[in-house]
XYZ file of N, CA and C in Angstrom:
273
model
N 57.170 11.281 -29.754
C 57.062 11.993 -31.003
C 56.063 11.318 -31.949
N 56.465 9.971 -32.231
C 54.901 9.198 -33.298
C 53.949 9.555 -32.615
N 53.708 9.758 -31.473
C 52.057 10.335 -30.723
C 51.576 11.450 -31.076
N 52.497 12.217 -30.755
C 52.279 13.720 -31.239
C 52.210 13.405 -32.784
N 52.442 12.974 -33.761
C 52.634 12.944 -35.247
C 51.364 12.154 -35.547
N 50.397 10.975 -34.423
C 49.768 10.256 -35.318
C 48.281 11.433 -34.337
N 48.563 12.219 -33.622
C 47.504 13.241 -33.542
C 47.381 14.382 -34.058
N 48.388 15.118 -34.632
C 48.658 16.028 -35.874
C 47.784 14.949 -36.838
N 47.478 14.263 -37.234
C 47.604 13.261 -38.034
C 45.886 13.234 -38.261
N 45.247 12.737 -37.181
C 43.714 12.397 -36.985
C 43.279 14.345 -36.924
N 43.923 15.212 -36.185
C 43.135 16.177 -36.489
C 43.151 16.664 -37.913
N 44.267 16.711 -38.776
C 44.316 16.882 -40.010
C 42.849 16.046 -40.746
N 43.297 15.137 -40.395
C 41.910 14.229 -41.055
C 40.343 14.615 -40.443
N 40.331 15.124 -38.966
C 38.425 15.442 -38.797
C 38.502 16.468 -39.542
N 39.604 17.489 -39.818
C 39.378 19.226 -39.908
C 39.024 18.922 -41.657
N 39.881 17.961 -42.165
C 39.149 17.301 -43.342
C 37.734 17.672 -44.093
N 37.542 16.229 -43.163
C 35.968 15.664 -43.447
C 35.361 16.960 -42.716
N 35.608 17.523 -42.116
C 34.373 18.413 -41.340
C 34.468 19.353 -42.788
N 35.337 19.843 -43.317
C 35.359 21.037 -44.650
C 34.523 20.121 -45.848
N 34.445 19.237 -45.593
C 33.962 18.320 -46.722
C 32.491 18.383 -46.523
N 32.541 17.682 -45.300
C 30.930 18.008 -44.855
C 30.180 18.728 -44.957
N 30.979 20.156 -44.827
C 30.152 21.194 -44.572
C 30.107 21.950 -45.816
N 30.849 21.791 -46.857
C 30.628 22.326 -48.056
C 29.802 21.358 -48.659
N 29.724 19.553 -48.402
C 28.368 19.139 -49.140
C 26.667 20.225 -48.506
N 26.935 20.062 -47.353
C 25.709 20.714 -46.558
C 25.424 22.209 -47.224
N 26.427 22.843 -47.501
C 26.458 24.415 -48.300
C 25.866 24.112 -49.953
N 26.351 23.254 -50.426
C 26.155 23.152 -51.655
C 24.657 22.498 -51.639
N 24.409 21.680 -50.783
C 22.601 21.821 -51.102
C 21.491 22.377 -50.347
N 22.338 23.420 -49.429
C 21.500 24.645 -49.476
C 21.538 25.369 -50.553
N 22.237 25.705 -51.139
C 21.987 26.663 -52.739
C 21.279 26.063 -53.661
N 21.472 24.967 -54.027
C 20.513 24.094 -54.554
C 19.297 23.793 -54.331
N 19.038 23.583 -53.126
C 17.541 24.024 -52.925
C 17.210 25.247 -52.557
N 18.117 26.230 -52.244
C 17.402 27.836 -51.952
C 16.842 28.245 -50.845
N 17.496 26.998 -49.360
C 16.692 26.961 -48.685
C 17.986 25.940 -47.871
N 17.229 25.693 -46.376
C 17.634 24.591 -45.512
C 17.508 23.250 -45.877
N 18.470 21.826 -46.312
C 17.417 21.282 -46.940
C 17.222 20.219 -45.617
N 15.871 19.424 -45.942
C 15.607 18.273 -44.991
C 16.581 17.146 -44.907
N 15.765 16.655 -43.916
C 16.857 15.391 -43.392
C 17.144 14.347 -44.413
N 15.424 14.483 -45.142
C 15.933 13.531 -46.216
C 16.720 13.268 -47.489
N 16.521 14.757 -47.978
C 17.616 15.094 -48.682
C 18.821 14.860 -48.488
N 19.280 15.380 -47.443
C 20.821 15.558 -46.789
C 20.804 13.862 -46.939
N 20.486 12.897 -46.088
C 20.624 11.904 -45.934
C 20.413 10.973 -47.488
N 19.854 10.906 -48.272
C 20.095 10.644 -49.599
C 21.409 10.894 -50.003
N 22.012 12.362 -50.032
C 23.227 12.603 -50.314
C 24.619 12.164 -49.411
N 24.639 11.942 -48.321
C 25.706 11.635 -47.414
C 26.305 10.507 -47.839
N 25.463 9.406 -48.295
C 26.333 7.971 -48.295
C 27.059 8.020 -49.872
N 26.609 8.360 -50.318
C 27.950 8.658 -51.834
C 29.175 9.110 -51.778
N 28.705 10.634 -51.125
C 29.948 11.817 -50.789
C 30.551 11.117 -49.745
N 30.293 10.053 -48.812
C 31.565 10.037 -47.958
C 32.136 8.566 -48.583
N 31.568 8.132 -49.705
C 32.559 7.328 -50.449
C 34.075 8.284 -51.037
N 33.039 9.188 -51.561
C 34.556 9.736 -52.419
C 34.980 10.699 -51.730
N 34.791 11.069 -50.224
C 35.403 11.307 -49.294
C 36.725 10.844 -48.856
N 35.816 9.682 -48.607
C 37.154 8.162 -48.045
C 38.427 8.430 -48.848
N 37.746 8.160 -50.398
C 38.677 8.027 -51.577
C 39.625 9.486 -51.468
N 39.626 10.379 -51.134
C 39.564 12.026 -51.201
C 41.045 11.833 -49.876
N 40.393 11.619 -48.951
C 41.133 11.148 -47.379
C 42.229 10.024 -48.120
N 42.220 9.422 -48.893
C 43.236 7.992 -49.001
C 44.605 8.921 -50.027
N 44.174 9.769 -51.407
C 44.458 10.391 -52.290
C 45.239 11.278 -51.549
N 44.839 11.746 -50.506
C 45.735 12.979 -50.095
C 46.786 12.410 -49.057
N 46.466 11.387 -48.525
C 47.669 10.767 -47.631
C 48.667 10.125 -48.572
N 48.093 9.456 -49.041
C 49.095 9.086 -50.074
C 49.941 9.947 -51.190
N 49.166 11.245 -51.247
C 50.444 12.393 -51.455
C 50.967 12.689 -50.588
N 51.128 12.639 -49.732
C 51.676 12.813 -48.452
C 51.057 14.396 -48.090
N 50.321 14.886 -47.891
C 49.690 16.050 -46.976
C 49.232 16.069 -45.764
N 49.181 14.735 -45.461
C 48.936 14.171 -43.692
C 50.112 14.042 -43.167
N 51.738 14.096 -43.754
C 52.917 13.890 -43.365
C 53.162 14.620 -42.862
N 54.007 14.403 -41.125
C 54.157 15.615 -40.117
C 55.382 16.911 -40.814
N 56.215 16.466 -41.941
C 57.156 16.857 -42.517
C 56.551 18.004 -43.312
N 55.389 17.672 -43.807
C 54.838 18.751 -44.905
C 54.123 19.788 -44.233
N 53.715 19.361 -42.585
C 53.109 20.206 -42.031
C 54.489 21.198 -41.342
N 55.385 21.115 -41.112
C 56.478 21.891 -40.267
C 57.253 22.569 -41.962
N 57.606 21.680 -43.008
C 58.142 22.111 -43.775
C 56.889 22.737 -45.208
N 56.127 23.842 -45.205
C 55.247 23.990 -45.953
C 55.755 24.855 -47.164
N 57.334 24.690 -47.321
C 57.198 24.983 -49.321
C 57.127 23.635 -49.903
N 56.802 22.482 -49.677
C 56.458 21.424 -50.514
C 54.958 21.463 -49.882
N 54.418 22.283 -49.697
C 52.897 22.200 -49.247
C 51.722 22.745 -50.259
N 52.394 23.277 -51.281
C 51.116 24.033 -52.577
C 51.327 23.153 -53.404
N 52.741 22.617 -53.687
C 53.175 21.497 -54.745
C 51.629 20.339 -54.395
N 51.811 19.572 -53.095
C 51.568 18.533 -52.803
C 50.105 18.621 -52.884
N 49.297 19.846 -52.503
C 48.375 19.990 -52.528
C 47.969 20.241 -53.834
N 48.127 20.966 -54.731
C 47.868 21.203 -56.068
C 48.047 19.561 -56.908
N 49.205 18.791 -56.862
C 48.880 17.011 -56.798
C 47.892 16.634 -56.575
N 47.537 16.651 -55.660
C 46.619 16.317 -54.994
C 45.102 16.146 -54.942
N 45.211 17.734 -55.304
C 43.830 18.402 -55.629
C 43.240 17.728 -57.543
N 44.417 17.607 -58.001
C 44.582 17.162 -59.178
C 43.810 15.672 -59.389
N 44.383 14.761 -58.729
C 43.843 13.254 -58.688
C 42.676 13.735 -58.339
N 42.430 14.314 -57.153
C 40.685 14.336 -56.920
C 40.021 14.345 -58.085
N 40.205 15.693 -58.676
C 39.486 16.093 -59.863
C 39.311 15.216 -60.713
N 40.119 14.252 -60.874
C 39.908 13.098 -61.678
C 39.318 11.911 -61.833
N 39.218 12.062 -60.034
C 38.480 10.802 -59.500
C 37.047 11.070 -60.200
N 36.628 12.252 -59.396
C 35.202 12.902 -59.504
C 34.958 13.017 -60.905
């Protein structure tokens, strides 16, 4: 069962960062109006996956990576709306 719980666990976390990723990548295509280059993108990556990290630490520690919140999801808008909250604050 901890196996199954600490791989619920890591996919929660790529499916994460991949939404993270890919909305930094969305957000500076609109910004530039266009595809942007490598160098761009790469300028921007090493910040955003600071407050990524920070983003990933904030939400475990509300517990939204907990196998409990994933089987039991009416404490799942609470935890997330928490959640979503600290971010906003971080940023």
């Amino acid at each position: 069962m901890a196996n199954k719980t600490r791989q619920y666990f890591w996919y929660l976390v790529a499916g994460d960062l991949t939404c993270f990723y890919l909305g930094l990548y969305l957000s500076l295509a609109i910004r530039v109006l266009g595809w942007p280059n490598l160098e761009f993108l790469t300028l921007h990556v090493l910040p955003f996956t600071v407050i990524f990290i920070i983003w990933i630490i904030v939400l475990y520690i509300t517990g939204l990576y907990d196998f409990r919140t994933i089987v039991f999801t009416e404490r799942l808008a609470r935890l997330l709306i928490n959640g979503q909250l600290v971010n906003s604050g971080i940023v």
